[in-house]
Short mmCIF file of C-alpha atoms in Angstrom, two decimals:
data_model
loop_
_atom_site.label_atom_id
_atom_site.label_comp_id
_atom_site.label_asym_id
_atom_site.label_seq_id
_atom_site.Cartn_x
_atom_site.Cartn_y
_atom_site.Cartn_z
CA UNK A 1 -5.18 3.01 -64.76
CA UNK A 2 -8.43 2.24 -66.57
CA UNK A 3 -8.44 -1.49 -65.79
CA UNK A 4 -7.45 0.06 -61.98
CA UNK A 5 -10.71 1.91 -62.15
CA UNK A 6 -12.70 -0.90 -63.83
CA UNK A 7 -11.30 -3.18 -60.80
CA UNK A 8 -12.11 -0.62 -58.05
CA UNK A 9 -16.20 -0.49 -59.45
CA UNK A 10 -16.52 -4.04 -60.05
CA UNK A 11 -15.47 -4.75 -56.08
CA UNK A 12 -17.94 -2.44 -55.29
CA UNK A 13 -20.68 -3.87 -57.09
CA UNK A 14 -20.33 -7.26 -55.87
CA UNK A 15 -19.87 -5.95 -52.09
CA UNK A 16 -23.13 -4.58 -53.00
CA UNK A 17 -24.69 -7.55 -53.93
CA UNK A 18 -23.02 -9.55 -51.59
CA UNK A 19 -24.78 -6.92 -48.60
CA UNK A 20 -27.93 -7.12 -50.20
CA UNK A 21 -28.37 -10.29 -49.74
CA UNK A 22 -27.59 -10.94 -45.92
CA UNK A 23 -30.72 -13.07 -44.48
CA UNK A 24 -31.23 -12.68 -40.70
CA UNK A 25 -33.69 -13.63 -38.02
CA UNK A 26 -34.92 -10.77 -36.09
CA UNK A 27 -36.55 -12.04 -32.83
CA UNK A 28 -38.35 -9.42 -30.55
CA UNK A 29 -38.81 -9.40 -27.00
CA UNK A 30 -42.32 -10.73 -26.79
CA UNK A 31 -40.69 -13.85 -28.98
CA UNK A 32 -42.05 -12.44 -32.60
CA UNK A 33 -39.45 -13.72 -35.06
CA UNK A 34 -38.87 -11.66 -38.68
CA UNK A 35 -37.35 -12.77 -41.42
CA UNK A 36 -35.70 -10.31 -43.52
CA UNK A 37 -32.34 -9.29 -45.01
CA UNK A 38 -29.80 -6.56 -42.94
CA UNK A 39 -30.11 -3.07 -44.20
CA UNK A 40 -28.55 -1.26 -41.54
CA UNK A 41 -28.27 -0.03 -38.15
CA UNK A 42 -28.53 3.10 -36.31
CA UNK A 43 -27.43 3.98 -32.82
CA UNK A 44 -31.06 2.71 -31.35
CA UNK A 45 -33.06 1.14 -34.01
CA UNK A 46 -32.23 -1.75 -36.38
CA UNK A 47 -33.35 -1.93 -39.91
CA UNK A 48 -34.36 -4.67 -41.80
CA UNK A 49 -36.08 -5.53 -45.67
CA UNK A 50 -38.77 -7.81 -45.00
CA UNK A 51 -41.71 -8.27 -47.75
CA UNK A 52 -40.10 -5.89 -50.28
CA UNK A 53 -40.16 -2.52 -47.61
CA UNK A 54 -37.97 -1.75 -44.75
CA UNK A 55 -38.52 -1.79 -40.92
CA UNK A 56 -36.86 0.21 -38.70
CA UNK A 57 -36.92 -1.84 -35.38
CA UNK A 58 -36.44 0.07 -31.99
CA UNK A 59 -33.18 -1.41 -30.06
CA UNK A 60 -35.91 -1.68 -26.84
CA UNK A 61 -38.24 -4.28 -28.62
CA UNK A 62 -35.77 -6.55 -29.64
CA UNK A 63 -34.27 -9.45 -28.20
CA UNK A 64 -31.18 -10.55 -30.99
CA UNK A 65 -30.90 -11.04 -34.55
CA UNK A 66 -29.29 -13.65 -35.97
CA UNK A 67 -27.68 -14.26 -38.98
CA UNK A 68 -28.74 -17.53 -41.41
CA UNK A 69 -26.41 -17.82 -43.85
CA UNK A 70 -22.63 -17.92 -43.01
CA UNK A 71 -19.76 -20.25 -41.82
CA UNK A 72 -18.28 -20.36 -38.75
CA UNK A 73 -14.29 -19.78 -38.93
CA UNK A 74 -11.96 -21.62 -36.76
CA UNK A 75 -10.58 -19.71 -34.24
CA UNK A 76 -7.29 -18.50 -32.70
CA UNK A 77 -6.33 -20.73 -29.65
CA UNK A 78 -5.58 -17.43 -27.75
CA UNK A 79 -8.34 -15.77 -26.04
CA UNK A 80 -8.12 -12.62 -24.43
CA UNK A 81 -11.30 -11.97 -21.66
CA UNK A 82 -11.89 -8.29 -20.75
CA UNK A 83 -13.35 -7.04 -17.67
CA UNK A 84 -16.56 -5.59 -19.12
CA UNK A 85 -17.20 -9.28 -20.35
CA UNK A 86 -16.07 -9.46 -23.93
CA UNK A 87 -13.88 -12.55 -24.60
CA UNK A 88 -11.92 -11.93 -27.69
CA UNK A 89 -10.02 -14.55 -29.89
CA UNK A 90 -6.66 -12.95 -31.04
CA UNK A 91 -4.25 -14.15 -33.30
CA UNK A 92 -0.70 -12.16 -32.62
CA UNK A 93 -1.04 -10.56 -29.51
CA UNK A 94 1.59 -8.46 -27.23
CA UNK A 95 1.80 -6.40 -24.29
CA UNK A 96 4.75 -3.60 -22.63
CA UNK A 97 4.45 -0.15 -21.56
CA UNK A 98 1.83 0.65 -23.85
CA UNK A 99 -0.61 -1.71 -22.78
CA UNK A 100 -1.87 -5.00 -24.95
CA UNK A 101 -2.48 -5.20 -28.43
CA UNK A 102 -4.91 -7.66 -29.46
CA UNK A 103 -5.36 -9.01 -33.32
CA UNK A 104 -8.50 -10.52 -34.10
CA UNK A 105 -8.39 -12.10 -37.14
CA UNK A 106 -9.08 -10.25 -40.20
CA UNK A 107 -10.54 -6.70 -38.11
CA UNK A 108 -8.47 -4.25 -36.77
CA UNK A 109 -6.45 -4.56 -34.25
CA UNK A 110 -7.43 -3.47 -30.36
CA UNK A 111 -4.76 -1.77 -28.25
CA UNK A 112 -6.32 -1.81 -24.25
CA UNK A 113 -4.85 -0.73 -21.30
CA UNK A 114 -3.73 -4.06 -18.72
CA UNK A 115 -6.49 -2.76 -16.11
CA UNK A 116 -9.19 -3.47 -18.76
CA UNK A 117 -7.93 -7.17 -19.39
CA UNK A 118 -8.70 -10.20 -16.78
CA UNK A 119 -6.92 -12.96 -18.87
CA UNK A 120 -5.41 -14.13 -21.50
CA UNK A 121 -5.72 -18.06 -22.37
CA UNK A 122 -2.82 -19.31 -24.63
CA UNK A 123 -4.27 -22.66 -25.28
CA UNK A 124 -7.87 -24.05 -26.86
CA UNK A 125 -10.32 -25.17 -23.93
CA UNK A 126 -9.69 -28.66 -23.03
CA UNK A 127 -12.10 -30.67 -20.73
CA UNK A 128 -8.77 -31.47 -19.21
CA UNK A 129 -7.93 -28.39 -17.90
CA UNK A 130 -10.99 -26.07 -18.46
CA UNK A 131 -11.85 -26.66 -14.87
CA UNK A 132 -8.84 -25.84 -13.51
CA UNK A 133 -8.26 -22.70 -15.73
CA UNK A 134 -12.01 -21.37 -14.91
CA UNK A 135 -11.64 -22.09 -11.35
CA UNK A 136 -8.16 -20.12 -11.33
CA UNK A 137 -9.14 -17.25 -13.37
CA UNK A 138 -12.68 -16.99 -11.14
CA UNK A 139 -10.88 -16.81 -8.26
CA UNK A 140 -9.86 -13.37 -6.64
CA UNK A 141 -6.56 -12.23 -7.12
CA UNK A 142 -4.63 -9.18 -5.40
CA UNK A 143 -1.21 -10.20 -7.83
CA UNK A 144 -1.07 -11.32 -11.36
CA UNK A 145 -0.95 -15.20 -11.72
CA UNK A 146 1.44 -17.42 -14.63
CA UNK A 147 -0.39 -20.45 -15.04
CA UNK A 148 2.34 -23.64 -16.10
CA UNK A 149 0.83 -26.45 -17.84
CA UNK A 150 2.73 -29.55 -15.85
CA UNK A 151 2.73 -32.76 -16.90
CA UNK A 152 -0.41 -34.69 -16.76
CA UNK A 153 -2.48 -31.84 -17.56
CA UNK A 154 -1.77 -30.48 -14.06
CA UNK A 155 -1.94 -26.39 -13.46
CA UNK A 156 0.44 -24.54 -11.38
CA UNK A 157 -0.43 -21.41 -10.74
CA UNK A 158 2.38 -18.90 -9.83
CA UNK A 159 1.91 -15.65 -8.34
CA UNK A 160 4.21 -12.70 -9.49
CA UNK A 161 4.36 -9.36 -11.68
CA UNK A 162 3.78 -10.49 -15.72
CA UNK A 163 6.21 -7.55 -17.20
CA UNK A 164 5.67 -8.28 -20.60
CA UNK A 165 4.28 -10.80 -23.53
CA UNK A 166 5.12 -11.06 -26.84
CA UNK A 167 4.74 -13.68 -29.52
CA UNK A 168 6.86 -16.56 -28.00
CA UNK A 169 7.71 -15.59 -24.10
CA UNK A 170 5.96 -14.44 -20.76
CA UNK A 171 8.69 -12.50 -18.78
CA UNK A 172 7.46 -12.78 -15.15
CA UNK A 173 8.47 -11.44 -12.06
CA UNK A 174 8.62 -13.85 -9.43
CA UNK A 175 9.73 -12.87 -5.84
CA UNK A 176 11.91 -10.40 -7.46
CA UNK A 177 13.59 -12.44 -10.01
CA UNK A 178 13.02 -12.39 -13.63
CA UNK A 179 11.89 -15.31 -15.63
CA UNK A 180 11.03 -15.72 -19.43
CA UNK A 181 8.33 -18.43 -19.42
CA UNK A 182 7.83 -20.08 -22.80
CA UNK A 183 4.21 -19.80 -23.72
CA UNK A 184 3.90 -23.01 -25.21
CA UNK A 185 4.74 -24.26 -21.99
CA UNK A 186 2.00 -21.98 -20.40
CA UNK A 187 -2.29 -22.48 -20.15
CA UNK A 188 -2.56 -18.73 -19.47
CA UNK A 189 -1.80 -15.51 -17.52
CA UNK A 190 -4.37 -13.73 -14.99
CA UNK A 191 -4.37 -10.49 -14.16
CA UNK A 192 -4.42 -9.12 -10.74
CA UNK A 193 -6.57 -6.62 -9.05
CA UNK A 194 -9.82 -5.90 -8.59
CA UNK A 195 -11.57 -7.17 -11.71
CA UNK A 196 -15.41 -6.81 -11.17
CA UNK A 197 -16.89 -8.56 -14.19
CA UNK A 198 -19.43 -7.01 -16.38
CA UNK A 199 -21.55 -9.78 -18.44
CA UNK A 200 -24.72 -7.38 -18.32
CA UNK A 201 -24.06 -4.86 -21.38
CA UNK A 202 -27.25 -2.87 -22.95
CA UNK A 203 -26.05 -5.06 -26.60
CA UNK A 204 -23.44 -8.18 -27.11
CA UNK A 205 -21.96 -8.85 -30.92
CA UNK A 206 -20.50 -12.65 -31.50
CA UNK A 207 -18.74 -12.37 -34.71
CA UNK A 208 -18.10 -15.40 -37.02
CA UNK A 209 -14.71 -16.42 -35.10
CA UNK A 210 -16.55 -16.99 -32.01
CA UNK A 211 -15.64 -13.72 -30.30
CA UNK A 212 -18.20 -12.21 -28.23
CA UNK A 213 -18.16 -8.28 -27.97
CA UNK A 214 -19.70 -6.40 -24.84
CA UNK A 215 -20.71 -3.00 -26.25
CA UNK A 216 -22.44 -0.03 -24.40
CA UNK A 217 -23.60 1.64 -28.08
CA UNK A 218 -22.71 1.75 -31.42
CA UNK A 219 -22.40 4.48 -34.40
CA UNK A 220 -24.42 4.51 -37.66
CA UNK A 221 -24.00 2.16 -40.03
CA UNK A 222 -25.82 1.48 -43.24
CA UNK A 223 -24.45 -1.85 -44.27
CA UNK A 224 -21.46 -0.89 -46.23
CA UNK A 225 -18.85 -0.21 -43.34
CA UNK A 226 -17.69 -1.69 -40.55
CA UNK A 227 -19.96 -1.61 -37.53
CA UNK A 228 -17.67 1.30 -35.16
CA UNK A 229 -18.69 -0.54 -31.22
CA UNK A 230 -18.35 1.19 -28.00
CA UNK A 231 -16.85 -1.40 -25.50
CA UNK A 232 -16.57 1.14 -22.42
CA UNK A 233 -16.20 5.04 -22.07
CA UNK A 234 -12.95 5.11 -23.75
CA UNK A 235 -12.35 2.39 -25.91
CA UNK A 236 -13.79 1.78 -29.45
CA UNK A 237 -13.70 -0.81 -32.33
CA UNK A 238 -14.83 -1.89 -35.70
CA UNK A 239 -16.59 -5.04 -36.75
CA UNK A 240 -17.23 -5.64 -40.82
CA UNK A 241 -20.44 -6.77 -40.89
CA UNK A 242 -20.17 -9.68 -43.14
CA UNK A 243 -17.38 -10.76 -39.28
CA UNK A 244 -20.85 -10.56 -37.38
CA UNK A 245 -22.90 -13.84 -36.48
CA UNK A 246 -25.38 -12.51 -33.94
CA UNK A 247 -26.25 -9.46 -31.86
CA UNK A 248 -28.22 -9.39 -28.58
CA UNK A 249 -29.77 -6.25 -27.29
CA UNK A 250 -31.09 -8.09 -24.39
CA UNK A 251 -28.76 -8.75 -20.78
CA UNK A 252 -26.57 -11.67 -21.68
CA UNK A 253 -26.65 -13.30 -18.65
CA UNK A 254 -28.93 -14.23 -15.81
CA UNK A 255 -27.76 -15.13 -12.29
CA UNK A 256 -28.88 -18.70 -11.17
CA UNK A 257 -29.61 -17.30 -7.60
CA UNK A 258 -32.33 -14.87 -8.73
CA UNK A 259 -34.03 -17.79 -10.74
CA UNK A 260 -36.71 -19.85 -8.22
CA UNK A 261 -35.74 -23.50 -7.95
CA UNK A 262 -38.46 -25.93 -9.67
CA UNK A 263 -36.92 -28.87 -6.73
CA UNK A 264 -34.46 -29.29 -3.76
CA UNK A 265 -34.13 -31.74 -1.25
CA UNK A 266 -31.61 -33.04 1.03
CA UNK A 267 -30.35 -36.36 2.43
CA UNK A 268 -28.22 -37.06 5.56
CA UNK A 269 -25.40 -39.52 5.38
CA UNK A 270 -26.88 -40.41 8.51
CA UNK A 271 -30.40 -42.48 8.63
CA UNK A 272 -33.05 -40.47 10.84
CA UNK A 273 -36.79 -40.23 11.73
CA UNK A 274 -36.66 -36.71 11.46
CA UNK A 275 -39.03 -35.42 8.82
CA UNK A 276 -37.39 -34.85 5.12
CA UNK A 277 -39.30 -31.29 4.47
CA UNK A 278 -37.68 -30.02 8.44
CA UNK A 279 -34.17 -31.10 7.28
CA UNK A 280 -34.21 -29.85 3.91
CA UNK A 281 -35.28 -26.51 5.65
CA UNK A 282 -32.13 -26.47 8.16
CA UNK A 283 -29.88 -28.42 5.67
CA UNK A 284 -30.71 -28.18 2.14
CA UNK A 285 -29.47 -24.80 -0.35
CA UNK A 286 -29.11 -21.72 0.52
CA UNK A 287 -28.60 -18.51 -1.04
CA UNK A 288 -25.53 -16.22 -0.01
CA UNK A 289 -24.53 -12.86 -0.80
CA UNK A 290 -27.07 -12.43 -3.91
CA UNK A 291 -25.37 -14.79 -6.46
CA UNK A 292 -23.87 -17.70 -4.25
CA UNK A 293 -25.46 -21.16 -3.72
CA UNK A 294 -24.36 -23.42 -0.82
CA UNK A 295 -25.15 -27.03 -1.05
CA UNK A 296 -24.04 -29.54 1.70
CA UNK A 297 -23.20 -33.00 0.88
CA UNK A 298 -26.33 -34.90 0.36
CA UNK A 299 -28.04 -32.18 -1.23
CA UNK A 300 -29.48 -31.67 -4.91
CA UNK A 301 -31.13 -28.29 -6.62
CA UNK A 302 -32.89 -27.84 -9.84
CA UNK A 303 -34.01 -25.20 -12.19
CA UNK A 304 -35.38 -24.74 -15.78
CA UNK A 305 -33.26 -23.29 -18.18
CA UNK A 306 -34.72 -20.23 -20.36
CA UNK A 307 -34.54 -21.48 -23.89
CA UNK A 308 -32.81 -18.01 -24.77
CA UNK A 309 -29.74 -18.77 -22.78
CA UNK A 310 -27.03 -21.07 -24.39
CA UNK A 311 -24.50 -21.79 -21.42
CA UNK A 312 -24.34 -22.32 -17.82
CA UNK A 313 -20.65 -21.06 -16.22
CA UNK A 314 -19.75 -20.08 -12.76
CA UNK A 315 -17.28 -21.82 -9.75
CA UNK A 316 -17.29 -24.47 -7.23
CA UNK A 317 -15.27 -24.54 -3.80
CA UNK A 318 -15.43 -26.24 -0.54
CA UNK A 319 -16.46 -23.28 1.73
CA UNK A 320 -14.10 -21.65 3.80
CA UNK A 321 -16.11 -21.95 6.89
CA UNK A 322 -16.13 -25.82 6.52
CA UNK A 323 -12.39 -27.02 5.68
CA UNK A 324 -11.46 -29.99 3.79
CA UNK A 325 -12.23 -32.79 5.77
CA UNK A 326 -13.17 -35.69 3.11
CA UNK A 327 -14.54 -37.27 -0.19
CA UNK A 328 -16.84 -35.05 -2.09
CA UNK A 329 -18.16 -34.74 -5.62
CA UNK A 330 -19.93 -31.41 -7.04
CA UNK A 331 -22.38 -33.05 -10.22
CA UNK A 332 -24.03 -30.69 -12.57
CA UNK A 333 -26.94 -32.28 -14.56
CA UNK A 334 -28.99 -31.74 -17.60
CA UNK A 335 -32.29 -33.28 -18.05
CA UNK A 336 -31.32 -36.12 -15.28
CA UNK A 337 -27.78 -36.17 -17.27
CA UNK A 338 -24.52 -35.75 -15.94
CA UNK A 339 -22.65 -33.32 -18.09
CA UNK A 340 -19.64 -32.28 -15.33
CA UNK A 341 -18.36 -33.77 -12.36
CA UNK A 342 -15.60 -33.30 -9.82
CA UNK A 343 -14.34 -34.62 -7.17
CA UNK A 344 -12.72 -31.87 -4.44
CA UNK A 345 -10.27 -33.21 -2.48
CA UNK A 346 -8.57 -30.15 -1.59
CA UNK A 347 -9.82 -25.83 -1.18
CA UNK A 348 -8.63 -25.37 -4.98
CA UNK A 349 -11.60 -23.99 -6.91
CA UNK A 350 -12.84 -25.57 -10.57
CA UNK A 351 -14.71 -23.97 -12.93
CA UNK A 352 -17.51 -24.81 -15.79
CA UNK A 353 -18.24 -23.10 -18.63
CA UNK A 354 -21.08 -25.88 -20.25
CA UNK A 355 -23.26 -25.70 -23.88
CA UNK A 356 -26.63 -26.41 -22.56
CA UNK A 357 -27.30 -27.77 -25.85
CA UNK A 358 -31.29 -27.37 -25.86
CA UNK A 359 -31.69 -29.17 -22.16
CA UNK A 360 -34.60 -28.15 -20.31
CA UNK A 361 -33.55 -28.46 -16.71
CA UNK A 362 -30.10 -28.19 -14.90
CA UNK A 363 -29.49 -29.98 -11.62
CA UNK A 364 -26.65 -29.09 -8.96
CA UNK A 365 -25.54 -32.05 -7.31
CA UNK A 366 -23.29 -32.74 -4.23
CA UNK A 367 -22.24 -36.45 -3.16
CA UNK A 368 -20.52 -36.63 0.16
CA UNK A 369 -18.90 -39.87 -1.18
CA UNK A 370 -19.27 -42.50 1.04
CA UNK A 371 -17.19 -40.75 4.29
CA UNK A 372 -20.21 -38.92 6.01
CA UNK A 373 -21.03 -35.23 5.20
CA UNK A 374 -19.15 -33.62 7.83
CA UNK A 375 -17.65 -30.71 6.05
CA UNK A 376 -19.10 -31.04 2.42
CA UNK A 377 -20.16 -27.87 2.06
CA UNK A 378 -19.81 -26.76 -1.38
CA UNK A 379 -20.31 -22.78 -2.42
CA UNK A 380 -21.29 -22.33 -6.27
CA UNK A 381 -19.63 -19.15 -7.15
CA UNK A 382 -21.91 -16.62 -9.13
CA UNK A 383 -23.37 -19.87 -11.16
CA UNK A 384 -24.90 -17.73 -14.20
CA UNK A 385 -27.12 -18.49 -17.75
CA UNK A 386 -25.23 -17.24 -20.76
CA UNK A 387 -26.74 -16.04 -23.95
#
């Protein structure tokens, strides 16, 4: 029992040095950046060592803190996206009657009700499917949605009841009839219903796994505990702090639509006297419903990108008002670069999800390819920044 004892107190010391010697980077929200060590947190302020004394650091003046000195883990393939915004890398996961259990790796484990969960990807993103998958799981949805993985990297999405998931099988209703779908013959499952999606929480956590936590608060924490997070009004977590990789109190995301464009322009298929700026006025984007942008075929918009913001996600479609009459190709461009590019030949939506990796300006693109613009009209669903 002694050496049980001697055991217990030696862990205990070197968690204590190991705590003691977290470096971060505090940076404020006028763009101040501290350097200091992690000391704790409360359920407003932050506290941090810096110059031999501690700062307590008001949740309201800050912008994120980052930590300098850790590894990034590889992740589970599986990836479980709630509807307040947190996407959550889970290693065994299963749902029935009691709702789904998620496992992140090496915290505790999550048990949600289904209404709570938009989808659950079974496979590592893929630039071979990713815009198929985010289009899909973008979409609207009144019923739940199997997503098979054909052949060719091809997605068929049927539309049915998911009854239950554990670790090897999907059992789906489908018209009535029960099927057990394999999931390693599956991209992913999408939940039905009205889903509105949250990606505005007062503080986000990304832990070392890559999992990105929406929280609305959090409880006191001095360092030595795991960090107890408030995802909604009723369901609660905890994050061991030596797990966490970065924390932003600021929103963590930004619509495109509310940003001004720095250029757009627009170019008929067919040659005309008529003045460029008149056109461009009549023809060029538009903004609909808030978050939307339309762009005909022939027509190009830019904006800067805010160096705070680290991705740029959201949906393209043909509009519904405009059918699918011919060639047309949706480009999205970074500092004059094309970084994704599709070609819609049909109403099926696709979906980006893209690193901005430091770029400066983003471009949306569409090419009425070579048939006349006669019914390119592409709508960019809720395009959005991403801290």
């Amino acid at each position: 029992m002694p050496y049980l004892y001697a055991a217990e107190w030696l862990l205990q010391i070197i968690q204590a040095i190991t705590l003691a010697i977290v470096p971060v980077i505090v940076e404020t929200g006028d763009g101040e950046q501290i350097r200091g060590e992690f000391k704790g947190i409360t359920a407003n302020t932050l506290l941090i060592e810096t110059n031999g004394s501690v700062r307590e650091l008001p949740f309201n003046k800050l912008a994120s803190m980052q930590r300098t000195a850790f590894t990034p883990k590889v992740p589970p393939a599986t990836q479980v996206a709630l509807s307040n915004g947190s996407r959550i890398y889970s290693g065994a996961l299963k749902f029935d009657e009691e709702g789904i259990l998620i496992e992140p790796r090496r915290q505790p484990p999550l048990r949600t009700p289904v209404k709570k969960v938009h989808t659950i990807r079974f496979r590592k993103a893929s630039p071979d499917t990713d815009a198929q998958w985010l289009g899909l799981s973008n979409a609207g949805n009144n019923r739940d949605v199997l997503v098979i993985r054909r052949p060719g990297n091809r997605l068929d999405p049927q539309q049915g009841i998911i009854l239950s998931i554990d670790a090897t099988t999907v059992k789906f209703d489908l018209d009535g009839t029960e099927i057990d779908a394999p999931i390693n013959q599956l991209e992913g499952v999408i939940f039905g219903g009205s889903k509105d999606i949250d990606e505005t929480p007062p503080i986000r956590i990304t832990d070392i796994y890559g999992s990105s936590w929406a929280l609305t608060g959090n409880s006191v924490n001095d360092g030595e505990r795991p960090i107890e997070i408030q995802l909604d009004d009723s369901l609660q977590h905890a994050i061991p702090f030596e797990q966490i990789a970065r924390i932003d109190w600021t929103s963590g995301i930004r619509m495109l639509a509310e940003e001004t464009a720095t250029a757009s322009k627009y170019k008929s298929y067919v040659a005309t006297n008529v003045d460029p700026s008149l056109l461009n006025r009549f023809f060029g984007p538009k903004l609909k419903t808030r978050t939307d942008l339309v762009l005909n075929g022939g027509s190009m918009t830019e904006y800067r990108l805010p160096p705070q913001f680290k991705k740029f996600a959201g949906t393209v479609q043909r509009d519904h008002t405009s059918g699918v009459t011919g060639n047309v190709t949706v480009n999205i461009k970074f500092d004059d670069k094309v970084v994704w590019s599709e070609s819609l030949g049909d109403a099926e939506p696709r979906g980006f999800e893209l690193d901005t990796n430091g770029a400066r300006r983003v471009a949306l693109e569409v090419d009425h390819g070579g048939d006349g613009d006669v019914g390119d009209n592409i709508r960019f669903l809720s395009p959005r920044l991403l801290k």
